[in-house]
mmCIF file with all atom_site columns, C-alpha atoms in Angstrom:
data_model
loop_
_atom_site.group_PDB
_atom_site.id
_atom_site.type_symbol
_atom_site.label_atom_id
_atom_site.label_alt_id
_atom_site.label_comp_id
_atom_site.label_asym_id
_atom_site.label_entity_id
_atom_site.label_seq_id
_atom_site.pdbx_PDB_ins_code
_atom_site.Cartn_x
_atom_site.Cartn_y
_atom_site.Cartn_z
_atom_site.occupancy
_atom_site.B_iso_or_equiv
_atom_site.pdbx_formal_charge
_atom_site.auth_seq_id
_atom_site.auth_comp_id
_atom_site.auth_asym_id
_atom_site.auth_atom_id
_atom_site.pdbx_PDB_model_num
ATOM 1  C CA . MET G 1 1  ? 58.004 -34.571 29.265 1.00 54.00 ? 17  MET G CA 1
ATOM 2  C CA . GLU G 1 2  ? 56.684 -36.161 25.933 1.00 56.00 ? 18  GLU G CA 1
ATOM 3  C CA . LEU G 1 3  ? 58.612 -35.176 22.487 1.00 57.00 ? 19  LEU G CA 1
ATOM 4  C CA . TRP G 1 4  ? 55.387 -33.519 21.479 1.00 54.00 ? 20  TRP G CA 1
ATOM 5  C CA . ASP G 1 5  ? 55.785 -30.934 24.438 1.00 58.00 ? 21  ASP G CA 1
ATOM 6  C CA . LEU G 1 6  ? 59.152 -29.630 22.804 1.00 54.00 ? 22  LEU G CA 1
ATOM 7  C CA . PHE G 1 7  ? 57.458 -28.735 19.384 1.00 54.00 ? 23  PHE G CA 1
ATOM 8  C CA . PRO G 1 8  ? 56.895 -24.738 19.647 1.00 54.00 ? 24  PRO G CA 1
ATOM 9  C CA . VAL G 1 9  ? 53.379 -23.684 19.705 1.00 54.00 ? 25  VAL G CA 1
ATOM 10 C CA . GLU G 1 10 ? 52.195 -20.682 17.708 1.00 57.00 ? 26  GLU G CA 1
ATOM 11 C CA . GLY G 1 11 ? 49.209 -19.018 18.863 1.00 56.00 ? 27  GLY G CA 1
ATOM 12 C CA . GLY G 1 12 ? 48.719 -21.260 21.639 1.00 55.00 ? 28  GLY G CA 1
ATOM 13 C CA . GLU G 1 13 ? 47.766 -24.210 19.180 1.00 54.00 ? 29  GLU G CA 1
ATOM 14 C CA . ARG G 1 14 ? 50.140 -27.271 18.133 1.00 56.00 ? 30  ARG G CA 1
ATOM 15 C CA . ASN G 1 15 ? 49.003 -27.690 14.496 1.00 60.00 ? 31  ASN G CA 1
ATOM 16 C CA . LEU G 1 16 ? 50.796 -30.486 12.849 1.00 63.00 ? 32  LEU G CA 1
ATOM 17 C CA . TRP G 1 17 ? 48.747 -30.296 9.347  1.00 62.00 ? 33  TRP G CA 1
ATOM 18 C CA . MET G 1 18 ? 50.735 -27.167 8.509  1.00 69.00 ? 34  MET G CA 1
ATOM 19 C CA . LYS G 1 19 ? 53.713 -29.177 7.767  1.00 74.00 ? 35  LYS G CA 1
ATOM 20 C CA . ASN G 1 20 ? 53.936 -31.402 4.612  1.00 78.00 ? 36  ASN G CA 1
ATOM 21 C CA . LEU G 1 21 ? 54.328 -35.077 6.010  1.00 80.00 ? 37  LEU G CA 1
ATOM 22 C CA . ALA G 1 22 ? 55.092 -36.036 2.370  1.00 80.00 ? 38  ALA G CA 1
ATOM 23 C CA . GLU G 1 23 ? 58.611 -34.304 3.346  1.00 86.00 ? 39  GLU G CA 1
ATOM 24 C CA . PHE G 1 24 ? 58.752 -35.983 6.709  1.00 89.00 ? 40  PHE G CA 1
ATOM 25 C CA . LYS G 1 25 ? 60.805 -38.968 5.057  1.00 91.00 ? 41  LYS G CA 1
ATOM 26 C CA . LYS G 1 26 ? 63.489 -36.418 3.721  1.00 90.00 ? 42  LYS G CA 1
ATOM 27 C CA . CYS G 1 27 ? 64.544 -35.759 7.311  1.00 89.00 ? 43  CYS G CA 1
ATOM 28 C CA . ILE G 1 28 ? 65.536 -39.397 7.978  1.00 94.00 ? 44  ILE G CA 1
ATOM 29 C CA . LYS G 1 29 ? 68.898 -39.106 8.540  1.00 95.00 ? 45  LYS G CA 1
ATOM 30 C CA . ARG G 1 30 ? 69.892 -41.315 11.803 1.00 97.00 ? 46  ARG G CA 1
ATOM 31 C CA . PRO G 1 31 ? 69.875 -45.030 11.845 1.00 97.00 ? 47  PRO G CA 1
ATOM 32 C CA . VAL G 1 32 ? 66.272 -46.624 11.767 1.00 97.00 ? 48  VAL G CA 1
ATOM 33 C CA . ARG G 1 33 ? 64.887 -49.536 13.978 1.00 97.00 ? 49  ARG G CA 1
ATOM 34 C CA . TYR G 1 34 ? 62.398 -51.757 12.431 1.00 98.00 ? 50  TYR G CA 1
ATOM 35 C CA . ILE G 1 35 ? 59.342 -53.456 13.920 1.00 97.00 ? 51  ILE G CA 1
ATOM 36 C CA . MET G 1 36 ? 57.208 -56.114 12.676 1.00 98.00 ? 52  MET G CA 1
ATOM 37 C CA . PHE G 1 37 ? 53.338 -54.904 12.634 1.00 97.00 ? 53  PHE G CA 1
ATOM 38 C CA . THR G 1 38 ? 51.009 -56.793 14.629 1.00 96.00 ? 54  THR G CA 1
ATOM 39 C CA . GLU G 1 39 ? 47.023 -56.914 14.740 1.00 95.00 ? 55  GLU G CA 1
ATOM 40 C CA . THR G 1 40 ? 47.344 -55.112 18.166 1.00 93.00 ? 56  THR G CA 1
ATOM 41 C CA . TRP G 1 41 ? 48.102 -51.887 16.099 1.00 94.00 ? 57  TRP G CA 1
ATOM 42 C CA . ILE G 1 42 ? 45.338 -51.889 13.517 1.00 94.00 ? 58  ILE G CA 1
ATOM 43 C CA . GLY G 1 43 ? 43.975 -48.546 13.443 1.00 93.00 ? 59  GLY G CA 1
ATOM 44 C CA . ARG G 1 44 ? 45.798 -48.069 16.861 1.00 96.00 ? 60  ARG G CA 1
ATOM 45 C CA . TRP G 1 45 ? 48.693 -45.967 15.877 1.00 96.00 ? 61  TRP G CA 1
ATOM 46 C CA . ASP G 1 46 ? 48.645 -44.082 18.851 1.00 96.00 ? 62  ASP G CA 1
ATOM 47 C CA . LEU G 1 47 ? 49.507 -47.007 20.715 1.00 96.00 ? 63  LEU G CA 1
ATOM 48 C CA . LEU G 1 48 ? 52.119 -47.912 18.631 1.00 97.00 ? 64  LEU G CA 1
ATOM 49 C CA . ALA G 1 49 ? 53.341 -44.144 19.077 1.00 96.00 ? 65  ALA G CA 1
ATOM 50 C CA . VAL G 1 50 ? 53.357 -44.629 22.856 1.00 95.00 ? 66  VAL G CA 1
ATOM 51 C CA . GLU G 1 51 ? 55.418 -47.942 22.808 1.00 96.00 ? 67  GLU G CA 1
ATOM 52 C CA . LEU G 1 52 ? 57.919 -46.283 20.432 1.00 96.00 ? 68  LEU G CA 1
ATOM 53 C CA . TYR G 1 53 ? 57.989 -42.720 21.398 1.00 95.00 ? 69  TYR G CA 1
ATOM 54 C CA . GLY G 1 54 ? 56.126 -42.180 24.437 1.00 93.00 ? 70  GLY G CA 1
ATOM 55 C CA . ASP G 1 55 ? 53.704 -39.776 22.868 1.00 91.00 ? 71  ASP G CA 1
ATOM 56 C CA . PRO G 1 56 ? 50.527 -40.603 21.288 1.00 92.00 ? 72  PRO G CA 1
ATOM 57 C CA . TYR G 1 57 ? 50.222 -37.603 19.206 1.00 89.00 ? 73  TYR G CA 1
ATOM 58 C CA . LEU G 1 58 ? 53.577 -38.962 17.096 1.00 92.00 ? 74  LEU G CA 1
ATOM 59 C CA . TRP G 1 59 ? 51.065 -41.537 15.524 1.00 94.00 ? 75  TRP G CA 1
ATOM 60 C CA . TRP G 1 60 ? 51.607 -40.400 12.168 1.00 94.00 ? 76  TRP G CA 1
ATOM 61 C CA . VAL G 1 61 ? 55.696 -40.992 12.272 1.00 95.00 ? 77  VAL G CA 1
ATOM 62 C CA . VAL G 1 62 ? 55.725 -44.445 11.306 1.00 97.00 ? 78  VAL G CA 1
ATOM 63 C CA . PRO G 1 63 ? 52.670 -44.340 8.787  1.00 96.00 ? 79  PRO G CA 1
ATOM 64 C CA . ALA G 1 64 ? 54.563 -41.388 6.953  1.00 94.00 ? 80  ALA G CA 1
ATOM 65 C CA . ALA G 1 65 ? 57.925 -42.994 7.037  1.00 96.00 ? 81  ALA G CA 1
ATOM 66 C CA . ASN G 1 66 ? 56.538 -46.185 5.392  1.00 96.00 ? 82  ASN G CA 1
ATOM 67 C CA . ASP G 1 67 ? 54.277 -44.521 2.941  1.00 94.00 ? 83  ASP G CA 1
ATOM 68 C CA . ILE G 1 68 ? 51.053 -46.181 4.661  1.00 94.00 ? 84  ILE G CA 1
ATOM 69 C CA . MET G 1 69 ? 47.759 -44.734 3.381  1.00 92.00 ? 85  MET G CA 1
ATOM 70 C CA . ASP G 1 70 ? 45.345 -47.358 4.631  1.00 94.00 ? 86  ASP G CA 1
ATOM 71 C CA . LEU G 1 71 ? 45.775 -46.895 8.365  1.00 93.00 ? 87  LEU G CA 1
ATOM 72 C CA . PHE G 1 72 ? 43.124 -49.481 9.317  1.00 95.00 ? 88  PHE G CA 1
ATOM 73 C CA . SER G 1 73 ? 44.728 -52.345 6.587  1.00 94.00 ? 89  SER G CA 1
ATOM 74 C CA . PRO G 1 74 ? 44.751 -55.735 7.959  1.00 95.00 ? 90  PRO G CA 1
ATOM 75 C CA . GLU G 1 75 ? 47.270 -56.499 5.358  1.00 96.00 ? 91  GLU G CA 1
ATOM 76 C CA . LEU G 1 76 ? 49.823 -54.695 7.317  1.00 96.00 ? 92  LEU G CA 1
ATOM 77 C CA . VAL G 1 77 ? 50.145 -57.501 10.067 1.00 97.00 ? 93  VAL G CA 1
ATOM 78 C CA . GLY G 1 78 ? 53.324 -59.071 9.477  1.00 97.00 ? 94  GLY G CA 1
ATOM 79 C CA . VAL G 1 79 ? 54.793 -56.281 7.440  1.00 97.00 ? 95  VAL G CA 1
ATOM 80 C CA . THR G 1 80 ? 58.236 -54.885 8.686  1.00 98.00 ? 96  THR G CA 1
ATOM 81 C CA . LEU G 1 81 ? 58.220 -50.947 9.375  1.00 98.00 ? 97  LEU G CA 1
ATOM 82 C CA . VAL G 1 82 ? 60.669 -48.647 9.619  1.00 97.00 ? 98  VAL G CA 1
ATOM 83 C CA . VAL G 1 83 ? 60.899 -46.815 12.708 1.00 98.00 ? 99  VAL G CA 1
ATOM 84 C CA . PRO G 1 84 ? 62.603 -43.195 12.733 1.00 98.00 ? 100 PRO G CA 1
ATOM 85 C CA . HIS G 1 85 ? 64.891 -42.150 15.178 1.00 97.00 ? 101 HIS G CA 1
ATOM 86 C CA . ALA G 1 86 ? 63.162 -39.595 17.615 1.00 95.00 ? 102 ALA G CA 1
ATOM 87 C CA . TYR G 1 87 ? 65.790 -36.890 16.776 1.00 94.00 ? 103 TYR G CA 1
ATOM 88 C CA . ASP G 1 88 ? 64.624 -37.030 13.226 1.00 95.00 ? 104 ASP G CA 1
ATOM 89 C CA . VAL G 1 89 ? 61.086 -36.474 14.215 1.00 92.00 ? 105 VAL G CA 1
ATOM 90 C CA . TRP G 1 90 ? 62.181 -33.616 16.214 1.00 89.00 ? 106 TRP G CA 1
ATOM 91 C CA . ASP G 1 91 ? 64.257 -32.058 13.549 1.00 89.00 ? 107 ASP G CA 1
ATOM 92 C CA . PHE G 1 92 ? 61.204 -32.270 11.205 1.00 89.00 ? 108 PHE G CA 1
ATOM 93 C CA . LEU G 1 93 ? 58.974 -30.833 13.670 1.00 84.00 ? 109 LEU G CA 1
ATOM 94 C CA . ASN G 1 94 ? 61.450 -28.015 14.173 1.00 81.00 ? 110 ASN G CA 1
ATOM 95 C CA . GLY G 1 95 ? 62.096 -27.267 10.449 1.00 78.00 ? 111 GLY G CA 1
ATOM 96 C CA . VAL G 1 96 ? 65.961 -28.361 10.917 1.00 74.00 ? 112 VAL G CA 1
ATOM 97 C CA . GLU G 1 97 ? 67.327 -29.708 7.275  1.00 67.00 ? 113 GLU G CA 1
#
């Protein structure tokens, strides 16, 4: 089972865009990990999400936690990024404050 599978479905459809991703950083309360961004992940945040969370639908987590607007920027290579704990992602998706 993937984390995304635990996210409640309203009307038979998961709609992440009903959430305000700008609010996600406020849900980060647990210790975070850090990763160094590599060329492998330029434009492939889904691959990074699979590696970190086992779920490609969580591609938005690391960019939102790091205020990344240009998902295809090669300037990200070598940058250290914050990786939120999966429980903080869970809390955000379920509206826990």
